[in-house]
């Protein structure tokens, strides 16, 4: 059984808002190939599946089970000059990587919407952090559900509850994919190489 990963959604506008029922059905269909290999239905990174959850994911600015700060969403905040700052990727730290890991990947998703906001792969296995709004030299970004190879900030509408999961995967080797690789292809490659994982879960306010 392969490790579970988030199902994918067809490309949407850059600010990823609540998807319609029809779009969510399309998302599940798009991820059907990986679902078939897992036999687990919807992907739930870091929460289920036959894989060690040995990696501990933390952040100096995020707390498990607490709202995702607005600066990391499309809502944003104003700085001292009155300028709006939004869509910033948060800082992350992790520990507990297997000694024989050959690469690291990060997937940020909302399971209730089958939406992926960010995929970073080919991270150096010796790396133990991502700084705020940066991608390390040598790492690559795959397409997300908005069709862009970058962090696309969550942008929920209404009062529905959402979880935002930051899952770090230890891989036995790099993916060998270029920047901007298709989302489904990248998730499949991660699932085939993952040997351990860990997840930090936040939510909408």
Tab-separated table of N, CA and C in Angstrom, residues 29-193:
chain	number	residue	atom	x	y	z
A	29	UNK	N	-11.657	12.580	-9.693
A	29	UNK	CA	-11.385	11.834	-10.923
A	29	UNK	C	-9.951	12.038	-11.372
A	30	UNK	N	-9.451	13.258	-11.235
A	30	UNK	CA	-8.087	13.553	-11.654
A	30	UNK	C	-7.078	12.760	-10.857
A	31	UNK	N	-7.403	12.481	-9.572
A	31	UNK	CA	-6.483	11.727	-8.733
A	31	UNK	C	-6.767	10.251	-8.683
A	32	UNK	N	-7.613	9.759	-9.560
A	32	UNK	CA	-8.062	8.370	-9.482
A	32	UNK	C	-6.924	7.377	-9.609
A	33	UNK	N	-5.940	7.688	-10.437
A	33	UNK	CA	-4.843	6.744	-10.644
A	33	UNK	C	-4.090	6.483	-9.348
A	34	UNK	N	-3.843	7.541	-8.573
A	34	UNK	CA	-3.132	7.353	-7.324
A	34	UNK	C	-4.036	6.710	-6.289
A	35	UNK	N	-5.309	7.078	-6.271
A	35	UNK	CA	-6.255	6.466	-5.341
A	35	UNK	C	-6.296	4.964	-5.562
A	36	UNK	N	-6.280	4.548	-6.827
A	36	UNK	CA	-6.350	3.127	-7.134
A	36	UNK	C	-5.149	2.384	-6.576
A	37	UNK	N	-3.975	3.009	-6.610
A	37	UNK	CA	-2.789	2.328	-6.107
A	37	UNK	C	-2.793	2.238	-4.598
A	38	UNK	N	-3.429	3.198	-3.901
A	38	UNK	CA	-3.436	3.155	-2.452
A	38	UNK	C	-4.555	2.276	-1.913
A	39	UNK	N	-5.698	2.269	-2.628
A	39	UNK	CA	-6.850	1.553	-2.109
A	39	UNK	C	-7.425	2.216	-0.882
A	40	UNK	N	-7.107	3.483	-0.651
A	40	UNK	CA	-7.502	4.153	0.587
A	40	UNK	C	-8.511	5.268	0.364
A	41	UNK	N	-9.007	5.451	-0.841
A	41	UNK	CA	-9.940	6.536	-1.082
A	41	UNK	C	-9.245	7.880	-1.042
A	42	UNK	N	-9.860	8.856	-0.353
A	42	UNK	CA	-9.273	10.195	-0.289
A	42	UNK	C	-7.916	10.168	0.393
A	43	UNK	N	-6.995	10.949	-0.116
A	43	UNK	CA	-5.667	11.010	0.469
A	43	UNK	C	-5.713	11.797	1.770
A	44	UNK	N	-4.984	11.337	2.756
A	44	UNK	CA	-4.906	12.033	4.038
A	44	UNK	C	-3.473	12.021	4.517
A	45	UNK	N	-2.621	12.897	3.986
A	45	UNK	CA	-1.202	12.863	4.336
A	45	UNK	C	-0.983	13.089	5.815
A	46	UNK	N	-0.124	12.240	6.400
A	46	UNK	CA	0.249	12.429	7.784
A	46	UNK	C	-0.769	11.954	8.795
A	47	UNK	N	-1.961	11.507	8.331
A	47	UNK	CA	-3.001	11.141	9.277
A	47	UNK	C	-3.390	9.674	9.218
A	48	UNK	N	-3.130	8.986	8.132
A	48	UNK	CA	-3.498	7.581	8.023
A	48	UNK	C	-2.603	6.918	6.995
A	49	UNK	N	-2.776	5.609	6.834
A	49	UNK	CA	-1.978	4.892	5.855
A	49	UNK	C	-0.818	4.181	6.517
A	50	UNK	N	-0.301	3.171	5.857
A	50	UNK	CA	0.758	2.343	6.405
A	50	UNK	C	2.126	2.958	6.132
A	51	UNK	N	2.445	3.972	6.913
A	51	UNK	CA	3.726	4.652	6.784
A	51	UNK	C	4.087	5.249	8.133
A	52	UNK	N	5.362	5.194	8.515
A	52	UNK	CA	5.754	5.780	9.796
A	52	UNK	C	5.523	7.288	9.832
A	53	UNK	N	4.921	7.757	10.913
A	53	UNK	CA	4.756	9.196	11.136
A	53	UNK	C	5.872	9.663	12.064
A	54	UNK	N	7.110	9.418	11.649
A	54	UNK	CA	8.266	9.682	12.498
A	54	UNK	C	8.725	11.133	12.460
A	55	UNK	N	8.295	11.874	11.461
A	55	UNK	CA	8.760	13.248	11.295
A	55	UNK	C	7.875	14.200	12.105
A	56	UNK	N	8.493	15.090	12.844
A	56	UNK	CA	7.769	16.099	13.611
A	56	UNK	C	7.875	17.435	12.880
A	57	UNK	N	6.726	18.001	12.528
A	57	UNK	CA	6.687	19.270	11.800
A	57	UNK	C	6.191	20.365	12.738
A	58	UNK	N	6.951	21.456	12.832
A	58	UNK	CA	6.589	22.577	13.691
A	58	UNK	C	6.816	23.880	12.927
A	59	UNK	N	6.462	24.978	13.568
A	59	UNK	CA	6.681	26.308	12.981
A	59	UNK	C	6.761	27.324	14.101
A	60	UNK	N	7.634	28.307	13.957
A	60	UNK	CA	7.672	29.366	14.971
A	60	UNK	C	6.455	30.279	14.920
A	61	UNK	N	5.681	30.198	13.844
A	61	UNK	CA	4.548	31.113	13.678
A	61	UNK	C	3.211	30.417	13.452
A	62	UNK	N	3.202	29.079	13.442
A	62	UNK	CA	1.963	28.314	13.326
A	62	UNK	C	1.830	27.400	14.527
A	63	UNK	N	0.596	27.156	14.964
A	63	UNK	CA	0.340	26.247	16.065
A	63	UNK	C	-0.630	25.162	15.624
A	64	UNK	N	-0.347	23.936	16.020
A	64	UNK	CA	-1.203	22.802	15.710
A	64	UNK	C	-2.638	23.067	16.169
A	65	UNK	N	-3.597	22.885	15.248
A	65	UNK	CA	-5.000	23.031	15.583
A	65	UNK	C	-5.495	24.455	15.716
A	66	UNK	N	-4.626	25.434	15.469
A	66	UNK	CA	-5.008	26.838	15.586
A	66	UNK	C	-5.187	27.466	14.200
A	67	UNK	N	-5.874	28.609	14.129
A	67	UNK	CA	-6.087	29.250	12.827
A	67	UNK	C	-4.786	29.611	12.119
A	68	UNK	N	-4.789	29.458	10.813
A	68	UNK	CA	-3.659	29.883	9.992
A	68	UNK	C	-3.626	31.410	9.996
A	69	UNK	N	-2.524	32.033	10.415
A	69	UNK	CA	-2.460	33.499	10.444
A	69	UNK	C	-2.794	34.115	9.085
A	70	UNK	N	-3.462	35.268	9.117
A	70	UNK	CA	-3.992	35.871	7.891
A	70	UNK	C	-2.921	36.218	6.874
A	71	UNK	N	-1.694	36.483	7.321
A	71	UNK	CA	-0.638	36.825	6.372
A	71	UNK	C	-0.338	35.656	5.437
A	72	UNK	N	-0.688	34.439	5.853
A	72	UNK	CA	-0.449	33.254	5.027
A	72	UNK	C	-1.677	32.849	4.217
A	73	UNK	N	-2.728	33.684	4.264
A	73	UNK	CA	-3.940	33.468	3.482
A	73	UNK	C	-4.109	34.616	2.493
A	74	UNK	N	-5.191	34.564	1.704
A	74	UNK	CA	-5.448	35.659	0.760
A	74	UNK	C	-5.965	36.910	1.460
A	75	UNK	N	-6.360	36.786	2.732
A	75	UNK	CA	-6.876	37.943	3.469
A	75	UNK	C	-5.764	38.951	3.724
A	76	UNK	N	-4.622	38.461	4.179
A	76	UNK	CA	-3.471	39.324	4.394
A	76	UNK	C	-3.589	40.240	5.599
A	77	UNK	N	-2.521	40.998	5.830
A	77	UNK	CA	-2.471	41.989	6.912
A	77	UNK	C	-1.810	43.245	6.364
A	78	UNK	N	-1.973	44.345	7.068
A	78	UNK	CA	-1.330	45.596	6.671
A	78	UNK	C	-0.061	45.806	7.478
A	79	UNK	N	0.997	46.267	6.790
A	79	UNK	CA	2.226	46.582	7.501
A	79	UNK	C	2.159	48.015	8.036
A	80	UNK	N	3.253	48.493	8.602
A	80	UNK	CA	3.255	49.818	9.220
A	80	UNK	C	3.028	50.932	8.208
A	81	UNK	N	3.328	50.646	6.929
A	81	UNK	CA	3.115	51.649	5.874
A	81	UNK	C	1.727	51.568	5.264
A	82	UNK	N	0.886	50.680	5.807
A	82	UNK	CA	-0.467	50.527	5.286
A	82	UNK	C	-0.553	49.662	4.048
A	83	UNK	N	0.535	48.985	3.703
A	83	UNK	CA	0.527	48.104	2.536
A	83	UNK	C	0.038	46.716	2.931
A	84	UNK	N	-0.787	46.114	2.076
A	84	UNK	CA	-1.306	44.787	2.362
A	84	UNK	C	-0.262	43.734	2.007
A	85	UNK	N	-0.034	42.823	2.938
A	85	UNK	CA	0.859	41.695	2.713
A	85	UNK	C	0.039	40.425	2.836
A	86	UNK	N	0.029	39.613	1.790
A	86	UNK	CA	-0.776	38.388	1.805
A	86	UNK	C	-0.095	37.314	0.974
A	87	UNK	N	-0.561	36.084	1.143
A	87	UNK	CA	-0.058	34.989	0.317
A	87	UNK	C	1.383	34.632	0.568
A	88	UNK	N	1.874	34.907	1.784
A	88	UNK	CA	3.254	34.575	2.142
A	88	UNK	C	3.304	33.129	2.612
A	89	UNK	N	4.297	32.387	2.184
A	89	UNK	CA	4.436	31.008	2.662
A	89	UNK	C	5.049	31.021	4.062
A	90	UNK	N	4.531	30.198	4.970
A	90	UNK	CA	4.989	30.236	6.364
A	90	UNK	C	6.317	29.512	6.572
A	91	UNK	N	7.017	29.857	7.651
A	91	UNK	CA	8.235	29.129	7.992
A	91	UNK	C	7.877	27.775	8.606
A	92	UNK	N	8.666	26.765	8.314
A	92	UNK	CA	8.435	25.419	8.835
A	92	UNK	C	9.753	24.815	9.301
A	93	UNK	N	9.660	23.978	10.320
A	93	UNK	CA	10.804	23.210	10.795
A	93	UNK	C	10.386	21.747	10.905
A	94	UNK	N	11.341	20.851	10.779
A	94	UNK	CA	11.029	19.436	10.973
A	94	UNK	C	12.229	18.694	11.533
A	95	UNK	N	11.926	17.563	12.176
A	95	UNK	CA	12.961	16.713	12.752
A	95	UNK	C	12.491	15.265	12.652
A	96	UNK	N	13.409	14.339	12.910
A	96	UNK	CA	13.055	12.924	12.861
A	96	UNK	C	13.163	12.303	11.493
A	97	UNK	N	13.908	12.924	10.592
A	97	UNK	CA	14.087	12.349	9.260
A	97	UNK	C	14.887	11.049	9.347
A	98	UNK	N	14.510	10.033	8.572
A	98	UNK	CA	15.304	8.804	8.537
A	98	UNK	C	16.729	9.076	8.073
A	99	UNK	N	17.671	8.353	8.628
A	99	UNK	CA	19.069	8.587	8.288
A	99	UNK	C	19.368	8.302	6.823
A	100	UNK	N	18.612	7.387	6.218
A	100	UNK	CA	18.882	7.012	4.834
A	100	UNK	C	18.020	7.772	3.831
A	101	UNK	N	17.342	8.845	4.268
A	101	UNK	CA	16.513	9.629	3.343
A	101	UNK	C	17.392	10.257	2.267
A	102	UNK	N	16.915	10.193	1.025
A	102	UNK	CA	17.674	10.760	-0.077
A	102	UNK	C	17.158	12.099	-0.549
A	103	UNK	N	15.966	12.479	-0.085
A	103	UNK	CA	15.360	13.738	-0.504
A	103	UNK	C	14.164	14.021	0.396
A	104	UNK	N	13.648	15.236	0.318
A	104	UNK	CA	12.496	15.653	1.113
A	104	UNK	C	11.499	16.384	0.230
A	105	UNK	N	10.214	16.221	0.538
A	105	UNK	CA	9.162	16.930	-0.190
A	105	UNK	C	8.159	17.506	0.800
A	106	UNK	N	7.504	18.576	0.402
A	106	UNK	CA	6.468	19.213	1.206
A	106	UNK	C	5.197	19.339	0.380
A	107	UNK	N	4.063	18.965	0.979
A	107	UNK	CA	2.760	19.139	0.338
A	107	UNK	C	1.853	19.892	1.304
A	108	UNK	N	1.248	20.986	0.843
A	108	UNK	CA	0.294	21.762	1.641
A	108	UNK	C	-1.071	21.634	0.992
A	109	UNK	N	-2.065	21.174	1.754
A	109	UNK	CA	-3.378	20.945	1.142
A	109	UNK	C	-4.523	21.193	2.109
A	110	UNK	N	-5.724	21.247	1.539
A	110	UNK	CA	-6.984	21.323	2.267
A	110	UNK	C	-7.769	20.080	1.891
A	111	UNK	N	-7.882	19.091	2.771
A	111	UNK	CA	-8.530	17.829	2.401
A	111	UNK	C	-10.015	17.968	2.092
A	112	UNK	N	-10.691	18.912	2.740
A	112	UNK	CA	-12.126	19.047	2.514
A	112	UNK	C	-12.448	19.545	1.121
A	113	UNK	N	-11.504	20.237	0.490
A	113	UNK	CA	-11.709	20.778	-0.847
A	113	UNK	C	-10.884	20.054	-1.907
A	114	UNK	N	-10.154	19.009	-1.521
A	114	UNK	CA	-9.259	18.310	-2.458
A	114	UNK	C	-8.387	19.319	-3.198
A	115	UNK	N	-7.847	20.269	-2.436
A	115	UNK	CA	-7.069	21.360	-3.004
A	115	UNK	C	-5.642	21.329	-2.487
A	116	UNK	N	-4.696	21.441	-3.394
A	116	UNK	CA	-3.280	21.497	-3.029
A	116	UNK	C	-2.776	22.918	-3.282
A	117	UNK	N	-2.204	23.539	-2.252
A	117	UNK	CA	-1.742	24.917	-2.344
A	117	UNK	C	-0.267	25.033	-2.713
A	118	UNK	N	0.511	23.986	-2.384
A	118	UNK	CA	1.959	24.117	-2.573
A	118	UNK	C	2.588	22.737	-2.573
A	119	UNK	N	3.504	22.520	-3.501
A	119	UNK	CA	4.318	21.306	-3.517
A	119	UNK	C	5.767	21.716	-3.769
A	120	UNK	N	6.629	21.387	-2.832
A	120	UNK	CA	8.060	21.627	-2.975
A	120	UNK	C	8.760	20.282	-2.875
A	121	UNK	N	9.658	19.981	-3.796
A	121	UNK	CA	10.344	18.689	-3.762
A	121	UNK	C	11.823	18.867	-4.094
A	122	UNK	N	12.531	17.768	-4.033
A	122	UNK	CA	13.993	17.769	-4.220
A	122	UNK	C	14.682	18.682	-3.211
A	123	UNK	N	14.120	18.736	-1.996
A	123	UNK	CA	14.777	19.434	-0.901
A	123	UNK	C	15.929	18.578	-0.378
A	124	UNK	N	17.029	19.208	-0.020
A	124	UNK	CA	18.170	18.509	0.548
A	124	UNK	C	17.733	17.767	1.813
A	125	UNK	N	18.009	16.460	1.933
A	125	UNK	CA	17.574	15.705	3.115
A	125	UNK	C	18.237	16.184	4.409
A	126	UNK	N	19.327	16.935	4.302
A	126	UNK	CA	19.979	17.485	5.488
A	126	UNK	C	19.295	18.769	5.966
A	127	UNK	N	18.420	19.321	5.125
A	127	UNK	CA	17.712	20.545	5.480
A	127	UNK	C	16.669	20.255	6.554
A	128	UNK	N	16.516	21.158	7.511
A	128	UNK	CA	15.554	20.947	8.595
A	128	UNK	C	14.560	22.105	8.725
A	129	UNK	N	14.534	23.011	7.730
A	129	UNK	CA	13.604	24.127	7.813
A	129	UNK	C	13.353	24.742	6.436
A	130	UNK	N	12.227	25.412	6.338
A	130	UNK	CA	11.951	26.327	5.237
A	130	UNK	C	11.715	27.690	5.863
A	131	UNK	N	12.438	28.684	5.398
A	131	UNK	CA	12.219	30.025	5.913
A	131	UNK	C	10.991	30.646	5.267
A	132	UNK	N	10.445	31.648	5.929
A	132	UNK	CA	9.226	32.299	5.437
A	132	UNK	C	9.414	32.847	4.025
A	133	UNK	N	8.475	32.496	3.160
A	133	UNK	CA	8.405	33.029	1.796
A	133	UNK	C	9.669	32.780	0.978
A	134	UNK	N	10.305	31.631	1.205
A	134	UNK	CA	11.495	31.280	0.437
A	134	UNK	C	11.435	29.830	-0.011
A	135	UNK	N	12.162	29.538	-1.083
A	135	UNK	CA	12.373	28.172	-1.552
A	135	UNK	C	13.884	27.988	-1.659
A	136	UNK	N	14.454	26.988	-0.998
A	136	UNK	CA	15.913	26.821	-1.005
A	136	UNK	C	16.480	26.584	-2.403
A	137	UNK	N	17.702	26.988	-2.588
A	137	UNK	CA	18.398	26.737	-3.843
A	137	UNK	C	18.442	25.241	-4.124
A	138	UNK	N	18.114	24.867	-5.341
A	138	UNK	CA	18.135	23.470	-5.734
A	138	UNK	C	16.807	22.763	-5.602
A	139	UNK	N	15.906	23.306	-4.785
A	139	UNK	CA	14.576	22.712	-4.646
A	139	UNK	C	13.700	23.112	-5.829
A	140	UNK	N	12.655	22.338	-6.067
A	140	UNK	CA	11.736	22.598	-7.179
A	140	UNK	C	10.308	22.680	-6.664
A	141	UNK	N	9.486	23.419	-7.409
A	141	UNK	CA	8.072	23.548	-7.087
A	141	UNK	C	7.239	22.958	-8.214
A	142	UNK	N	6.277	22.132	-7.849
A	142	UNK	CA	5.353	21.565	-8.831
A	142	UNK	C	4.117	22.451	-8.938
A	143	UNK	N	3.315	22.200	-9.950
A	143	UNK	CA	2.043	22.912	-10.057
A	143	UNK	C	1.163	22.590	-8.856
A	144	UNK	N	0.361	23.553	-8.455
A	144	UNK	CA	-0.650	23.315	-7.437
A	144	UNK	C	-2.027	23.246	-8.088
A	145	UNK	N	-3.080	23.255	-7.287
A	145	UNK	CA	-4.425	23.135	-7.850
A	145	UNK	C	-4.847	24.354	-8.650
A	146	UNK	N	-4.158	25.476	-8.452
A	146	UNK	CA	-4.438	26.677	-9.240
A	146	UNK	C	-3.665	26.689	-10.547
A	147	UNK	N	-2.819	25.670	-10.746
A	147	UNK	CA	-2.061	25.582	-11.989
A	147	UNK	C	-0.785	26.395	-11.992
A	148	UNK	N	-0.343	26.864	-10.818
A	148	UNK	CA	0.890	27.643	-10.730
A	148	UNK	C	1.899	26.915	-9.851
A	149	UNK	N	3.178	27.080	-10.157
A	149	UNK	CA	4.247	26.425	-9.396
A	149	UNK	C	4.747	27.379	-8.321
A	150	UNK	N	3.951	27.542	-7.278
A	150	UNK	CA	4.263	28.459	-6.187
A	150	UNK	C	3.301	28.200	-5.040
A	151	UNK	N	3.479	28.924	-3.949
A	151	UNK	CA	2.528	28.872	-2.843
A	151	UNK	C	1.329	29.730	-3.198
A	152	UNK	N	0.152	29.122	-3.282
A	152	UNK	CA	-1.087	29.859	-3.504
A	152	UNK	C	-1.860	29.856	-2.197
A	153	UNK	N	-2.101	31.013	-1.644
A	153	UNK	CA	-2.670	31.120	-0.306
A	153	UNK	C	-4.091	30.588	-0.229
A	154	UNK	N	-4.429	29.889	0.851
A	154	UNK	CA	-5.824	29.489	1.081
A	154	UNK	C	-6.725	30.714	1.103
A	155	UNK	N	-7.930	30.545	0.570
A	155	UNK	CA	-8.858	31.673	0.481
A	155	UNK	C	-10.284	31.164	0.688
A	156	UNK	N	-10.599	30.701	1.893
A	156	UNK	CA	-11.923	30.112	2.134
A	156	UNK	C	-13.030	31.151	2.107
A	157	UNK	N	-14.213	30.705	1.715
A	157	UNK	CA	-15.386	31.571	1.723
A	157	UNK	C	-16.414	31.010	2.688
A	158	UNK	N	-17.167	31.880	3.326
A	158	UNK	CA	-18.220	31.431	4.219
A	158	UNK	C	-17.680	30.920	5.541
A	159	UNK	N	-18.527	30.182	6.251
A	159	UNK	CA	-18.194	29.730	7.602
A	159	UNK	C	-17.791	28.265	7.661
A	160	UNK	N	-17.638	27.619	6.523
A	160	UNK	CA	-17.289	26.197	6.521
A	160	UNK	C	-15.914	25.987	7.152
A	161	UNK	N	-15.772	24.872	7.869
A	161	UNK	CA	-14.514	24.542	8.522
A	161	UNK	C	-13.527	23.976	7.515
A	162	UNK	N	-12.263	24.424	7.596
A	162	UNK	CA	-11.206	23.919	6.720
A	162	UNK	C	-9.974	23.594	7.545
A	163	UNK	N	-9.294	22.535	7.153
A	163	UNK	CA	-7.991	22.221	7.714
A	163	UNK	C	-6.929	22.455	6.662
A	164	UNK	N	-5.806	23.018	7.076
A	164	UNK	CA	-4.682	23.246	6.179
A	164	UNK	C	-3.503	22.425	6.700
A	165	UNK	N	-3.086	21.451	5.886
A	165	UNK	CA	-2.094	20.483	6.330
A	165	UNK	C	-0.746	20.733	5.652
A	166	UNK	N	0.282	20.785	6.454
A	166	UNK	CA	1.654	20.963	5.992
A	166	UNK	C	2.373	19.642	6.255
A	167	UNK	N	2.519	18.832	5.209
A	167	UNK	CA	3.060	17.486	5.367
A	167	UNK	C	4.442	17.387	4.737
A	168	UNK	N	5.401	16.960	5.543
A	168	UNK	CA	6.776	16.753	5.088
A	168	UNK	C	6.982	15.262	4.867
A	169	UNK	N	7.502	14.907	3.696
A	169	UNK	CA	7.769	13.510	3.352
A	169	UNK	C	9.269	13.277	3.215
A	170	UNK	N	9.761	12.209	3.830
A	170	UNK	CA	11.109	11.725	3.569
A	170	UNK	C	11.028	10.757	2.395
A	171	UNK	N	11.865	10.963	1.385
A	171	UNK	CA	11.868	10.128	0.190
A	171	UNK	C	13.184	9.370	0.091
A	172	UNK	N	13.138	8.190	-0.530
A	172	UNK	CA	14.389	7.447	-0.665
A	172	UNK	C	15.266	8.006	-1.777
A	173	UNK	N	14.681	8.853	-2.637
A	173	UNK	CA	15.451	9.515	-3.692
A	173	UNK	C	14.673	10.713	-4.202
A	174	UNK	N	15.337	11.594	-4.958
A	174	UNK	CA	14.665	12.741	-5.558
A	174	UNK	C	13.689	12.311	-6.639
A	175	UNK	N	12.825	13.225	-7.044
A	175	UNK	CA	11.784	12.890	-8.019
A	175	UNK	C	12.274	12.888	-9.457
A	176	UNK	N	13.310	13.671	-9.756
A	176	UNK	CA	13.773	13.747	-11.131
A	176	UNK	C	12.809	14.468	-12.048
A	177	UNK	N	11.996	15.362	-11.469
A	177	UNK	CA	11.027	16.134	-12.242
A	177	UNK	C	11.472	17.594	-12.311
A	178	UNK	N	11.100	18.310	-13.350
A	178	UNK	CA	11.498	19.713	-13.473
A	178	UNK	C	10.596	20.631	-12.674
A	179	UNK	N	11.006	21.890	-12.542
A	179	UNK	CA	10.119	22.906	-11.983
A	179	UNK	C	8.831	22.954	-12.791
A	180	UNK	N	7.703	23.129	-12.101
A	180	UNK	CA	6.432	23.260	-12.790
A	180	UNK	C	5.857	21.955	-13.295
A	181	UNK	N	6.323	20.825	-12.771
A	181	UNK	CA	5.784	19.529	-13.198
A	181	UNK	C	4.302	19.436	-12.825
A	182	UNK	N	3.513	18.683	-13.598
A	182	UNK	CA	2.082	18.556	-13.296
A	182	UNK	C	1.842	18.012	-11.889
A	183	UNK	N	0.790	18.486	-11.252
A	183	UNK	CA	0.491	18.117	-9.876
A	183	UNK	C	0.307	16.612	-9.706
A	184	UNK	N	-0.538	16.004	-10.515
A	184	UNK	CA	-0.814	14.579	-10.352
A	184	UNK	C	0.453	13.749	-10.533
A	185	UNK	N	1.258	14.100	-11.530
A	185	UNK	CA	2.512	13.379	-11.760
A	185	UNK	C	3.423	13.483	-10.549
A	186	UNK	N	3.496	14.673	-9.967
A	186	UNK	CA	4.372	14.893	-8.826
A	186	UNK	C	3.892	14.135	-7.596
A	187	UNK	N	2.585	14.146	-7.328
A	187	UNK	CA	2.060	13.423	-6.174
A	187	UNK	C	2.292	11.920	-6.316
A	188	UNK	N	2.127	11.405	-7.526
A	188	UNK	CA	2.381	9.988	-7.745
A	188	UNK	C	3.850	9.652	-7.478
A	189	UNK	N	4.752	10.534	-7.938
A	189	UNK	CA	6.180	10.298	-7.739
A	189	UNK	C	6.534	10.341	-6.251
A	190	UNK	N	5.909	11.246	-5.502
A	190	UNK	CA	6.148	11.300	-4.061
A	190	UNK	C	5.655	10.014	-3.402
A	191	UNK	N	4.458	9.570	-3.770
A	191	UNK	CA	3.887	8.377	-3.149
A	191	UNK	C	4.741	7.138	-3.392
A	192	UNK	N	5.401	7.088	-4.537
A	192	UNK	CA	6.229	5.932	-4.876
A	192	UNK	C	7.560	5.916	-4.122
A	193	UNK	N	7.982	7.079	-3.598
A	193	UNK	CA	9.308	7.193	-2.992
A	193	UNK	C	9.283	7.484	-1.495
